[in-house]
Tab-separated table of N, CA and C in Angstrom:
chain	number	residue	atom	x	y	z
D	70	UNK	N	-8.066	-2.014	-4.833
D	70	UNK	CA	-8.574	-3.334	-5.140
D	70	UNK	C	-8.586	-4.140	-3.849
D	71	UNK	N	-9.690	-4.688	-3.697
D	71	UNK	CA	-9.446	-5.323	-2.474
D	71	UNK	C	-9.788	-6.950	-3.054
D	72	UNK	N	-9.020	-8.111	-2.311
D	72	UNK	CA	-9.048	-9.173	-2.978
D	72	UNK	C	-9.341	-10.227	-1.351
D	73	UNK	N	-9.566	-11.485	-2.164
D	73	UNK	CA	-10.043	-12.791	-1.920
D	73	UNK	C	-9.602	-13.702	-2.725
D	74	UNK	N	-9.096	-14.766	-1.337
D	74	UNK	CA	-8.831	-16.338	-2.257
D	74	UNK	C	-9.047	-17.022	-0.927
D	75	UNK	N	-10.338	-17.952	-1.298
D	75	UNK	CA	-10.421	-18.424	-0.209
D	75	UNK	C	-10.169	-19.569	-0.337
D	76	UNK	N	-8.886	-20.003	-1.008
D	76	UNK	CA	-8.499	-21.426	-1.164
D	76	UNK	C	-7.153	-21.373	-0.454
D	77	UNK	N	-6.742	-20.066	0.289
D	77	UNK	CA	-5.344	-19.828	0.794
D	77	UNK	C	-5.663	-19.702	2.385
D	78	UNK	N	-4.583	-19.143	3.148
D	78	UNK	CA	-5.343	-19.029	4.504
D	78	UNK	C	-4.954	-17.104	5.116
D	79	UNK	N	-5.230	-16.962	3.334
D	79	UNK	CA	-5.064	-15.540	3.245
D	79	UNK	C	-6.569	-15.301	3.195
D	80	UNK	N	-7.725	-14.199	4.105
D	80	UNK	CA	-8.616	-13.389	3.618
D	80	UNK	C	-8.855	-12.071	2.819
D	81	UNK	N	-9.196	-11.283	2.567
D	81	UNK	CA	-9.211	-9.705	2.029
D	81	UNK	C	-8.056	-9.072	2.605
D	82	UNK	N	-7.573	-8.556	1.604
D	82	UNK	CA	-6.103	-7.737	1.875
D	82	UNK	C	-6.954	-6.135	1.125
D	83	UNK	N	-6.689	-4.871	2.172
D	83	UNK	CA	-6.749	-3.970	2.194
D	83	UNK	C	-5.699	-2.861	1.925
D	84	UNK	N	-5.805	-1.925	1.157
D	84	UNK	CA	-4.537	-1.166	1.110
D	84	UNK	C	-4.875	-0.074	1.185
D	85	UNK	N	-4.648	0.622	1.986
D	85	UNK	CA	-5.209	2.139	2.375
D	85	UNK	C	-3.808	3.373	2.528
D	86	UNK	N	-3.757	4.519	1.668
D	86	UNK	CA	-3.218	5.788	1.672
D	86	UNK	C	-3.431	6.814	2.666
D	87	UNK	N	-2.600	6.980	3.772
D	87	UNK	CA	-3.172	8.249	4.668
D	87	UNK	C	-2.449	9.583	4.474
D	88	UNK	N	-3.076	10.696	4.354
D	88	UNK	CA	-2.383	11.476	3.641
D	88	UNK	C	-2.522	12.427	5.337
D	89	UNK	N	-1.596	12.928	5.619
D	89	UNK	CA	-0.978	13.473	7.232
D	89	UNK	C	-2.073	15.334	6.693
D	90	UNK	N	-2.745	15.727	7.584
D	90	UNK	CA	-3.261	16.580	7.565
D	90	UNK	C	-1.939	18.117	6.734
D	91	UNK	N	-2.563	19.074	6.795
D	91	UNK	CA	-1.568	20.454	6.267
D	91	UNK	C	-0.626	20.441	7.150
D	92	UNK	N	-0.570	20.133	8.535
D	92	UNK	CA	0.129	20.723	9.495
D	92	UNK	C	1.331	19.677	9.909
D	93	UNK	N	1.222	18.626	8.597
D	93	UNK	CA	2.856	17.182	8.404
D	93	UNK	C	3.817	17.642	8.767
D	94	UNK	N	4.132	19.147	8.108
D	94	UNK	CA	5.118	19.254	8.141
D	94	UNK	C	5.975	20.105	9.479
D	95	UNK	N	4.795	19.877	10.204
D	95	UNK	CA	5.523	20.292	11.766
D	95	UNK	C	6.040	18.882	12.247
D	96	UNK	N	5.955	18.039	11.974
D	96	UNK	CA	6.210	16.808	12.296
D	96	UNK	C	7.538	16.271	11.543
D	97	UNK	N	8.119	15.279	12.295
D	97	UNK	CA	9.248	14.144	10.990
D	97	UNK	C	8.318	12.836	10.815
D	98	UNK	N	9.279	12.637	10.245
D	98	UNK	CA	8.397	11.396	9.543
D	98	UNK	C	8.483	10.330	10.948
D	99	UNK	N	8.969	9.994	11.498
D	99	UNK	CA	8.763	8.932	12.868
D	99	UNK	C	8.042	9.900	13.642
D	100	UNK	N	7.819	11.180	13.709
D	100	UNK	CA	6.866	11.379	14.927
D	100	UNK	C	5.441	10.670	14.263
D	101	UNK	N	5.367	11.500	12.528
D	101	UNK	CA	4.156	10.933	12.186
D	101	UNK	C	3.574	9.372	12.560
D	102	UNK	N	4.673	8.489	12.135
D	102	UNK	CA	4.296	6.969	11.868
D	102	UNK	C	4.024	6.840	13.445
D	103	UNK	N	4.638	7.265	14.309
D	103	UNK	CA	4.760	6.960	15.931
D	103	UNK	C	3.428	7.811	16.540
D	104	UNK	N	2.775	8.336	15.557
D	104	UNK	CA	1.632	8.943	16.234
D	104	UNK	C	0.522	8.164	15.386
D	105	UNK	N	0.464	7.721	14.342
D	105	UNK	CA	-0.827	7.001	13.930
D	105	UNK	C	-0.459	5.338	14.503
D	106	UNK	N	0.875	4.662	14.799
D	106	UNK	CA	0.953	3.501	15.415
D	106	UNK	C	0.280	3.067	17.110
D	107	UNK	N	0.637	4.776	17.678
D	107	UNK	CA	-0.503	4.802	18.742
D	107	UNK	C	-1.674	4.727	18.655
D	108	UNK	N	-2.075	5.403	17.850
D	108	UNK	CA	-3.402	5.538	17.634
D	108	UNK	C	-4.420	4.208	17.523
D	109	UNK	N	-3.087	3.629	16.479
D	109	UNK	CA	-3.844	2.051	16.315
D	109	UNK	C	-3.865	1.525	17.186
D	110	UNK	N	-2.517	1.257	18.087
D	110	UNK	CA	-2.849	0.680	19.464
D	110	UNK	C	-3.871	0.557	20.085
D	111	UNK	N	-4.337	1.695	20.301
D	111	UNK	CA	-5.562	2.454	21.252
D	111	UNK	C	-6.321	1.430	20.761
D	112	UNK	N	-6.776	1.025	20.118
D	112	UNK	CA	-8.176	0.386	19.206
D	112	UNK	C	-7.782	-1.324	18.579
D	113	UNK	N	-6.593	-1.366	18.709
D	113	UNK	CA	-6.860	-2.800	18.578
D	113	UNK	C	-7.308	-4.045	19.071
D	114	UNK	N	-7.252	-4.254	19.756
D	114	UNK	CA	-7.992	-5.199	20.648
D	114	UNK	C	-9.383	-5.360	20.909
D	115	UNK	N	-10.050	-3.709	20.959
D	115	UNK	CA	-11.303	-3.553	20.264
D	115	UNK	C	-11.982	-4.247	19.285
D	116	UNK	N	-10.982	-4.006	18.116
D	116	UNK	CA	-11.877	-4.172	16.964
D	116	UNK	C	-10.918	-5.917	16.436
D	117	UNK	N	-10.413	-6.453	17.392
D	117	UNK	CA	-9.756	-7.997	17.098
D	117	UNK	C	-8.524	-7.951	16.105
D	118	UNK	N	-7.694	-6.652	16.333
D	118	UNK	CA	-6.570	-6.468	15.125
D	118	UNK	C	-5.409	-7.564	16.042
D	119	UNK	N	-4.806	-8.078	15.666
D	119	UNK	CA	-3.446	-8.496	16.047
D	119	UNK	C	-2.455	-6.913	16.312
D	120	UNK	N	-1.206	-7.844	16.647
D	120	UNK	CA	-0.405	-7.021	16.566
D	120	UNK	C	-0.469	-6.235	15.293
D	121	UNK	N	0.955	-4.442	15.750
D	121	UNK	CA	0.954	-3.944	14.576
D	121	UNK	C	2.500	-4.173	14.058
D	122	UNK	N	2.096	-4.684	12.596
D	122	UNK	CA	3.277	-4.868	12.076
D	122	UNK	C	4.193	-3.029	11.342
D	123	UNK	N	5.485	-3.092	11.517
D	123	UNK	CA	5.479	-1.851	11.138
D	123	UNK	C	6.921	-1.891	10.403
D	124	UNK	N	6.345	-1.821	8.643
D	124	UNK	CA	7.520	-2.089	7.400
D	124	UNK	C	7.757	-1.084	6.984
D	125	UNK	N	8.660	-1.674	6.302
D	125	UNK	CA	9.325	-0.550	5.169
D	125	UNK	C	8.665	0.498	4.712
D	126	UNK	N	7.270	0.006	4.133
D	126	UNK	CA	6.787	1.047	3.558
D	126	UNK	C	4.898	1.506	4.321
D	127	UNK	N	4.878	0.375	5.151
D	127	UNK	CA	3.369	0.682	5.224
D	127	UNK	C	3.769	0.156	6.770
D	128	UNK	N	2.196	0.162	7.411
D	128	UNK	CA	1.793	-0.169	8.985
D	128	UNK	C	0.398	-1.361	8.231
D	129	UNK	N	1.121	-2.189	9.360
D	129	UNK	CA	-0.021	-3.737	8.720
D	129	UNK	C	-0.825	-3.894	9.894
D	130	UNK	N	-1.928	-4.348	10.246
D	130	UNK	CA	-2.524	-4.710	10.697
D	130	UNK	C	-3.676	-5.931	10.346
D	131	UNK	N	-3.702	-6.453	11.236
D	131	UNK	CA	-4.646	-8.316	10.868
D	131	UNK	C	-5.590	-8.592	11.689
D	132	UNK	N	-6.674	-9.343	11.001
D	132	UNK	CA	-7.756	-10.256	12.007
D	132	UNK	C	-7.207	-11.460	11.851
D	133	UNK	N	-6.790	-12.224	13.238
D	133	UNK	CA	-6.609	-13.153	12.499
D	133	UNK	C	-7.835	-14.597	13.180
D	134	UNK	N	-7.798	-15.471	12.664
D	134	UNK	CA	-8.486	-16.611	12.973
D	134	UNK	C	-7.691	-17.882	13.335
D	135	UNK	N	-7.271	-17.535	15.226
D	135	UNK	CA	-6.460	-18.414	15.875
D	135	UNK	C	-6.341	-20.037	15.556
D	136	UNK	N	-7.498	-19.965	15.866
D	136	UNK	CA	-7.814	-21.279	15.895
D	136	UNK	C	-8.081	-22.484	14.380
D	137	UNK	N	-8.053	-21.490	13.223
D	137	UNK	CA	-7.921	-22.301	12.031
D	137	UNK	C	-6.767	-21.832	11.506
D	138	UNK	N	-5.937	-20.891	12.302
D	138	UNK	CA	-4.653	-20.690	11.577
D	138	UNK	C	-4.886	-20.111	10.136
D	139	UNK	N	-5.673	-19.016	10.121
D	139	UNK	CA	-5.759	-18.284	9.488
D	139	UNK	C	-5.808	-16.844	9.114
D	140	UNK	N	-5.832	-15.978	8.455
D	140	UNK	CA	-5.376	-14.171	8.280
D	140	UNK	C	-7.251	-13.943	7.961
D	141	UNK	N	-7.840	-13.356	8.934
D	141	UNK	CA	-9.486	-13.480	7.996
D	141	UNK	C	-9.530	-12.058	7.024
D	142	UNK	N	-8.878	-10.983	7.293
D	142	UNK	CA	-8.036	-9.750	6.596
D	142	UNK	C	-7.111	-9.067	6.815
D	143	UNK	N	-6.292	-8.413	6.122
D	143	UNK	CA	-5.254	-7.646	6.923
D	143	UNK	C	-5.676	-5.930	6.103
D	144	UNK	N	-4.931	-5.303	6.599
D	144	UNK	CA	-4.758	-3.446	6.105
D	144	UNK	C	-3.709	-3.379	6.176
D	145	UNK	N	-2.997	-2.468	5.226
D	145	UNK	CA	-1.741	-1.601	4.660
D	145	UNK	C	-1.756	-0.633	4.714
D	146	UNK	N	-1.508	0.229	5.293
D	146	UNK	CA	-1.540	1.770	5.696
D	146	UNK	C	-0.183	2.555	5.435
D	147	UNK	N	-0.247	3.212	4.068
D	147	UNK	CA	0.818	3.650	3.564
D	147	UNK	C	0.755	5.345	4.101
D	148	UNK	N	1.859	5.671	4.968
D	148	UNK	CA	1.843	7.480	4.713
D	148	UNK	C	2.271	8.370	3.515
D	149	UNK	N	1.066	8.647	3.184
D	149	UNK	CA	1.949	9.738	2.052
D	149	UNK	C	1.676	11.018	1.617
D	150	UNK	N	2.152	11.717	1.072
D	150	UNK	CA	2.422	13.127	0.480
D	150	UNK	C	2.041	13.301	-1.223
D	151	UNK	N	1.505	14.204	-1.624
D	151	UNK	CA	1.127	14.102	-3.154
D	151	UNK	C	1.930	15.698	-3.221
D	152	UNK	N	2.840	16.416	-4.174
D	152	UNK	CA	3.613	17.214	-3.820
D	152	UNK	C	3.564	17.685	-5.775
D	153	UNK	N	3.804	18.892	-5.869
D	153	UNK	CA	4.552	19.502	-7.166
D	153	UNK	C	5.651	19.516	-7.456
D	154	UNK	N	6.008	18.887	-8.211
D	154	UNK	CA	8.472	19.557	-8.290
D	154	UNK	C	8.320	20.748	-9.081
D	155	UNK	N	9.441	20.958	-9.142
D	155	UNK	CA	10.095	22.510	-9.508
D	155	UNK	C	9.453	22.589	-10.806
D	156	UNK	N	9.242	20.688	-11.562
D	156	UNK	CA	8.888	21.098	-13.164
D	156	UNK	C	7.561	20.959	-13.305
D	157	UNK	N	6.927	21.108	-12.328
D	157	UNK	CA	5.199	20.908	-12.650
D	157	UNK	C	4.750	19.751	-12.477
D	158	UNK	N	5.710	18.306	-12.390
D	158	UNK	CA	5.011	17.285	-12.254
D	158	UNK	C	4.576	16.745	-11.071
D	159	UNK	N	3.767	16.261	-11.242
D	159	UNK	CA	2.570	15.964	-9.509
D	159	UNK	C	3.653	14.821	-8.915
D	160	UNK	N	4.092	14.567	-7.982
D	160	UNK	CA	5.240	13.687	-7.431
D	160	UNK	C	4.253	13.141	-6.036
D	161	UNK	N	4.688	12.089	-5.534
D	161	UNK	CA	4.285	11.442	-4.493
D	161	UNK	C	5.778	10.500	-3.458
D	162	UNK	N	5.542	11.271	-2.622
D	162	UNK	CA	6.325	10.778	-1.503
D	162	UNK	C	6.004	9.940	-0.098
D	163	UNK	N	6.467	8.740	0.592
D	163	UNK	CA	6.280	7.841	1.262
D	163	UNK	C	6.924	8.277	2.680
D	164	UNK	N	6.592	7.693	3.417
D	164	UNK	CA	7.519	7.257	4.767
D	164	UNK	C	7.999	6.233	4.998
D	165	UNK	N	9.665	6.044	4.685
D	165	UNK	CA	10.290	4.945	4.757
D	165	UNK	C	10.897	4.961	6.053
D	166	UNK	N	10.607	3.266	6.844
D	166	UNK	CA	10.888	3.144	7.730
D	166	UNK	C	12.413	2.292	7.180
D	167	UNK	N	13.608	2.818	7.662
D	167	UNK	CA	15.132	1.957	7.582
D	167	UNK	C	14.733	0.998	8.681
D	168	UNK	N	14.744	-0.430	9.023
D	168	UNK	CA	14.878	-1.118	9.961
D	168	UNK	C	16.326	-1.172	10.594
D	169	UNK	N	17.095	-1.698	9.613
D	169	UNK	CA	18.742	-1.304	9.887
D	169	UNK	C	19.050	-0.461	10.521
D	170	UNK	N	18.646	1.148	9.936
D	170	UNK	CA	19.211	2.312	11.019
D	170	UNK	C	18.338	2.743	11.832
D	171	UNK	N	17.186	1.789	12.097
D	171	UNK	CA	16.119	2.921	13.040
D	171	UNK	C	16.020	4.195	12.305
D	172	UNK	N	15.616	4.491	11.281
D	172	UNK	CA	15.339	5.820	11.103
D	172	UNK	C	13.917	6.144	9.715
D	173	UNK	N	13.763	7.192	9.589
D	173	UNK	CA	11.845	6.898	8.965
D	173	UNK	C	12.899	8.665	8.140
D	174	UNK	N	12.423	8.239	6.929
D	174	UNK	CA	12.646	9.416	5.466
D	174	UNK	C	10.989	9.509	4.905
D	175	UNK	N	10.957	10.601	4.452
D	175	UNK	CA	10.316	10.527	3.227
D	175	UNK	C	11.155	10.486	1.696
D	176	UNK	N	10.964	9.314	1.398
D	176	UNK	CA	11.385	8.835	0.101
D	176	UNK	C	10.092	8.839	-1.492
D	177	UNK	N	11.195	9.179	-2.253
D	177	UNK	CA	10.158	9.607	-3.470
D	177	UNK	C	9.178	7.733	-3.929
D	178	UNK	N	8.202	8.286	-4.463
D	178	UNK	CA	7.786	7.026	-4.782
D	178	UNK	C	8.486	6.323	-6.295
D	179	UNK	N	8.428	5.098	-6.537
D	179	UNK	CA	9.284	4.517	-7.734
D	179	UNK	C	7.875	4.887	-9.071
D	180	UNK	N	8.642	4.827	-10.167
D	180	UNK	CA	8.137	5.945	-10.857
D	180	UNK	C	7.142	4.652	-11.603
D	181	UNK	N	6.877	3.353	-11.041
D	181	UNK	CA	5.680	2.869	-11.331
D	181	UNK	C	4.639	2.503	-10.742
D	182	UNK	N	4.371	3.398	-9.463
D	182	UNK	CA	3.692	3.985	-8.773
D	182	UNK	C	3.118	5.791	-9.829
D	183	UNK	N	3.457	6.333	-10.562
D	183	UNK	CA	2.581	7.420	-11.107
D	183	UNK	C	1.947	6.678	-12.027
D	184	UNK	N	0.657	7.798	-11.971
D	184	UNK	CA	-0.240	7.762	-12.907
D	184	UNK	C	-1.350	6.529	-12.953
D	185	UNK	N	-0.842	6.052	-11.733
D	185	UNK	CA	-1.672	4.969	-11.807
D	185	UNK	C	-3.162	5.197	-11.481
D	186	UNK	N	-3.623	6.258	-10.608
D	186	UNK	CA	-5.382	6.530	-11.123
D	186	UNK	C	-5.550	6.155	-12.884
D	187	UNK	N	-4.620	7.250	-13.450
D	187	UNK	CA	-4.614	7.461	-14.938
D	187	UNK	C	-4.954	5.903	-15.604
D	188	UNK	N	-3.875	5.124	-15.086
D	188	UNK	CA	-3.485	3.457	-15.797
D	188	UNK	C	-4.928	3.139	-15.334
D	189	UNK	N	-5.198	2.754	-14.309
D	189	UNK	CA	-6.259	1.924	-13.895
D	189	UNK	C	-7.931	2.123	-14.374
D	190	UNK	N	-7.802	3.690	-14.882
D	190	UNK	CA	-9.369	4.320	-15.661
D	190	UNK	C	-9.352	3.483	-17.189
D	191	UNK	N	-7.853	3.672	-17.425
D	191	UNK	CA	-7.507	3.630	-18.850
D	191	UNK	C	-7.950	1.639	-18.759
D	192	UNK	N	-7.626	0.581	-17.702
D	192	UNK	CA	-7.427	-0.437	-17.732
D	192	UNK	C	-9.326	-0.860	-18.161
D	193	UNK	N	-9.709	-0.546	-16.957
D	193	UNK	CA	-11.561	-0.159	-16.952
D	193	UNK	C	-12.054	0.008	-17.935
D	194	UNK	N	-11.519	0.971	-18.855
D	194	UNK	CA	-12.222	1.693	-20.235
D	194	UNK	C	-11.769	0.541	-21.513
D	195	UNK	N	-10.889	0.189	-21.363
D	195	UNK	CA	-10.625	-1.043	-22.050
D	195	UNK	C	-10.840	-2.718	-21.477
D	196	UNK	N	-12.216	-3.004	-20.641
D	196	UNK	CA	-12.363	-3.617	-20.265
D	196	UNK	C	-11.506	-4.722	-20.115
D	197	UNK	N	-10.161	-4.563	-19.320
D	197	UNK	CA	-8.969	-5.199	-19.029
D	197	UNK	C	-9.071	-5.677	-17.027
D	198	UNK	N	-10.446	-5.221	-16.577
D	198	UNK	CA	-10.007	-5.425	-15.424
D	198	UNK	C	-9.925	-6.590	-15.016
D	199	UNK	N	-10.419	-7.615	-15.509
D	199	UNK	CA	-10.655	-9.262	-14.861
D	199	UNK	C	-9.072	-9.715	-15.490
D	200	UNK	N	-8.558	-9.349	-16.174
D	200	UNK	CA	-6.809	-9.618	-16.457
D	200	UNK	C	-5.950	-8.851	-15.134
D	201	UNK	N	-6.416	-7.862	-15.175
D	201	UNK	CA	-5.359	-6.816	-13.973
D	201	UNK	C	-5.816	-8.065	-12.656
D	202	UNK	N	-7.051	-8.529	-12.308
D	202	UNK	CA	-7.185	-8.338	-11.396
D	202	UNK	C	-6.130	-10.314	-11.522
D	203	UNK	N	-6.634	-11.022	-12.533
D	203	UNK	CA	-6.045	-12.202	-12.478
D	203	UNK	C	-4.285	-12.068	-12.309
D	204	UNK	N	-3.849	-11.139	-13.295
D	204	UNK	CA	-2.380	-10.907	-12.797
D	204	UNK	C	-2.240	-10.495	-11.392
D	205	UNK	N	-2.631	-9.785	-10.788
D	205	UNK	CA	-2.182	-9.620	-9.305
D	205	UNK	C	-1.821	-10.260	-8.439
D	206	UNK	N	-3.673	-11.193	-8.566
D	206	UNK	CA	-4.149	-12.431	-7.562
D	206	UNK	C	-2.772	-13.834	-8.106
D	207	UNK	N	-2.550	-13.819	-9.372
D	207	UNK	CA	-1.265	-14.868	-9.698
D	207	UNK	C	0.128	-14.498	-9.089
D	208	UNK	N	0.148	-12.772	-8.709
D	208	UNK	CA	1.351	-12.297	-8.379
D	208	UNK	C	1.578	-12.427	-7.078
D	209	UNK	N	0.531	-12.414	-6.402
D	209	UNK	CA	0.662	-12.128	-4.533
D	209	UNK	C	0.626	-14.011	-4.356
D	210	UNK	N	-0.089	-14.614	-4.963
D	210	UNK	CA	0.041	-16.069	-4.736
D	210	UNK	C	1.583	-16.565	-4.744
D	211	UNK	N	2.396	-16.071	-5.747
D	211	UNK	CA	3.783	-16.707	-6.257
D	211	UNK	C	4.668	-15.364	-5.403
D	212	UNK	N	4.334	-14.277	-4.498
D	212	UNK	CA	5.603	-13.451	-4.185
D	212	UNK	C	5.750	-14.752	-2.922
D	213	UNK	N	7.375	-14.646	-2.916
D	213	UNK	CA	8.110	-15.085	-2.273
D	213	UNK	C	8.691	-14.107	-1.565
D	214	UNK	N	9.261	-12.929	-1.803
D	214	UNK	CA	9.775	-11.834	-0.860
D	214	UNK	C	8.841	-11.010	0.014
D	215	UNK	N	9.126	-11.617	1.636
D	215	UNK	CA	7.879	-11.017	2.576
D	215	UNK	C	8.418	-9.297	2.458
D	216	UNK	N	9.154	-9.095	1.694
D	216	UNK	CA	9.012	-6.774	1.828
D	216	UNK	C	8.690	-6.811	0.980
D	217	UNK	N	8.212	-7.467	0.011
D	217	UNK	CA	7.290	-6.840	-0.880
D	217	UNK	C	5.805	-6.925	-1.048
D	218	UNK	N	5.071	-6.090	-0.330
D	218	UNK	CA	3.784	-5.326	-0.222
D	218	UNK	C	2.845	-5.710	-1.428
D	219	UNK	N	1.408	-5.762	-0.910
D	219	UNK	CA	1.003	-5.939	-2.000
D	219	UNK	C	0.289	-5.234	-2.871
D	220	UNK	N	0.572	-3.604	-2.593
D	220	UNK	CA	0.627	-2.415	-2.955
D	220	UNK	C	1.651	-2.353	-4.046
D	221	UNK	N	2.586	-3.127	-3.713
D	221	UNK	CA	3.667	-2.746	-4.822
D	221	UNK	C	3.352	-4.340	-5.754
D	222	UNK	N	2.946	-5.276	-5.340
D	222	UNK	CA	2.373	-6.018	-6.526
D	222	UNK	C	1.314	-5.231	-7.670
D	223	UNK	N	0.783	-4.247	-6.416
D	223	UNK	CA	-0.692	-4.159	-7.478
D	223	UNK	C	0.118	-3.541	-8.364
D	224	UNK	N	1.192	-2.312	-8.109
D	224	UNK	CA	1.322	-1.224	-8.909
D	224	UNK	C	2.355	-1.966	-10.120
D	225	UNK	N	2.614	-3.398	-9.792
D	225	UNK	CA	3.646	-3.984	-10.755
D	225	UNK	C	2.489	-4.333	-12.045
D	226	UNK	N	1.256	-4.987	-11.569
D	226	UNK	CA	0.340	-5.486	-12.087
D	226	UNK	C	-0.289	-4.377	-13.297
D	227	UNK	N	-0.691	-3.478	-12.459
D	227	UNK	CA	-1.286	-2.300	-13.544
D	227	UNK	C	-0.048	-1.917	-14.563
D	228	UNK	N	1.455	-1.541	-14.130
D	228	UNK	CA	2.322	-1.193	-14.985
D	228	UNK	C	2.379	-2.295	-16.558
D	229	UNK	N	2.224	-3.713	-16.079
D	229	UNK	CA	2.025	-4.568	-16.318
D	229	UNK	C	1.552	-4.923	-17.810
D	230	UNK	N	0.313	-4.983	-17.110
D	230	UNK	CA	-0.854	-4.506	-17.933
D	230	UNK	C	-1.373	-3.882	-19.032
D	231	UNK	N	-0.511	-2.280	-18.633
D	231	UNK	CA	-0.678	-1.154	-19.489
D	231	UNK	C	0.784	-1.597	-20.846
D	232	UNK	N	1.429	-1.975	-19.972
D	232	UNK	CA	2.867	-2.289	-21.415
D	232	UNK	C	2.062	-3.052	-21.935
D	233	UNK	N	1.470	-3.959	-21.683
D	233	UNK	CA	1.070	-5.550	-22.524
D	233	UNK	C	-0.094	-5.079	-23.564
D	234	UNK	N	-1.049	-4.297	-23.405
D	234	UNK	CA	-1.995	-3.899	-24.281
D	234	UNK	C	-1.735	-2.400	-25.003
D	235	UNK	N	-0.591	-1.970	-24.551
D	235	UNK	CA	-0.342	-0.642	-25.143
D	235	UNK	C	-0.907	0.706	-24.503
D	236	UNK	N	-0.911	0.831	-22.974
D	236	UNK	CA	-1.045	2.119	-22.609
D	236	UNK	C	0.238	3.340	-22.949
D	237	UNK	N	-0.382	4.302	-23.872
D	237	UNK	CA	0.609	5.300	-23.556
D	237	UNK	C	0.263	6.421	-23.259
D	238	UNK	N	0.385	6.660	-22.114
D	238	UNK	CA	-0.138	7.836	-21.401
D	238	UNK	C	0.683	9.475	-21.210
């Protein structure tokens, strides 16, 4: 979902999944993040990114608009893994950056993060999206906690959603 409020001095917020080629797992998780944070380097200034911000769970990057003191968009660049467990279920894993210990895990994703392709077809098919999309846009307006992403709003939003009208998937 990509969003707009142009009554804030927030522009389009982007959230993008990079999934590390077959060969991840020659890597740890900080070589990975430390090799696509270069990468961005290389090209920011190019293309007018600000600095790169680099959280808990994602790599941020911004246009911003100096001079009206404004964000004109930003990107969220989450690393991740889509994986099988032992019991068949499709699992998805992150790269968590610890700020505290300097150190980068892959950590499992929170379990309202699954299924959400599933939730969000199901939201569509029950013409629920102008609600998903109003809960979000009400949710990222009122978050007060800057670690919380607005990746993890959306995925609060769809969970949301699906309890309130009865998804059972």
């Amino acid at each position: 979902m990509i969003t707009y409020d142009s009554k804030s001095n927030i522009g389009f917020d982007l959230d993008v999944n990079i999934y590390p080629n077959d060969y991840f797992n020659e890597y740890s998780p900080q070589e990975i993040k430390t090799i696509l944070i270069k990468a961005f380097r290389k090209y920011l200034k190019k293309y007018k990114y600000s600095k790169i911000e680099n959280s808990t769970r994602v790599i941020t990057i911004k246009v911003n608009d100096t001079k009206n003191t404004r964000i004109i968009h930003s990107i969220d660049f989450a690393i991740v893994n889509d994986y099988e467990d032992e019991e068949g279920y499709q699992r998805q894993e992150y790269i968590r950056f610890n700020k505290k210990h300097n150190s980068y895990t892959w950590e499992e994703q929170d379990d309202g993060f699954y299924m959400l392709d599933e939730k969000i077809e199901w939201i569509k098919d029950e013409d629920l999206w102008q609600e998903l999309r109003e809960m979000y846009l009400k949710r990222k307006k009122s978050n007060n906690d800057i670690n919380k992403k607005s990746r993890s709003l959306f995925a609060e939003s769809v969970n949301n959603i699906c309890n309130e009208y009865g998804y059972f998937g």
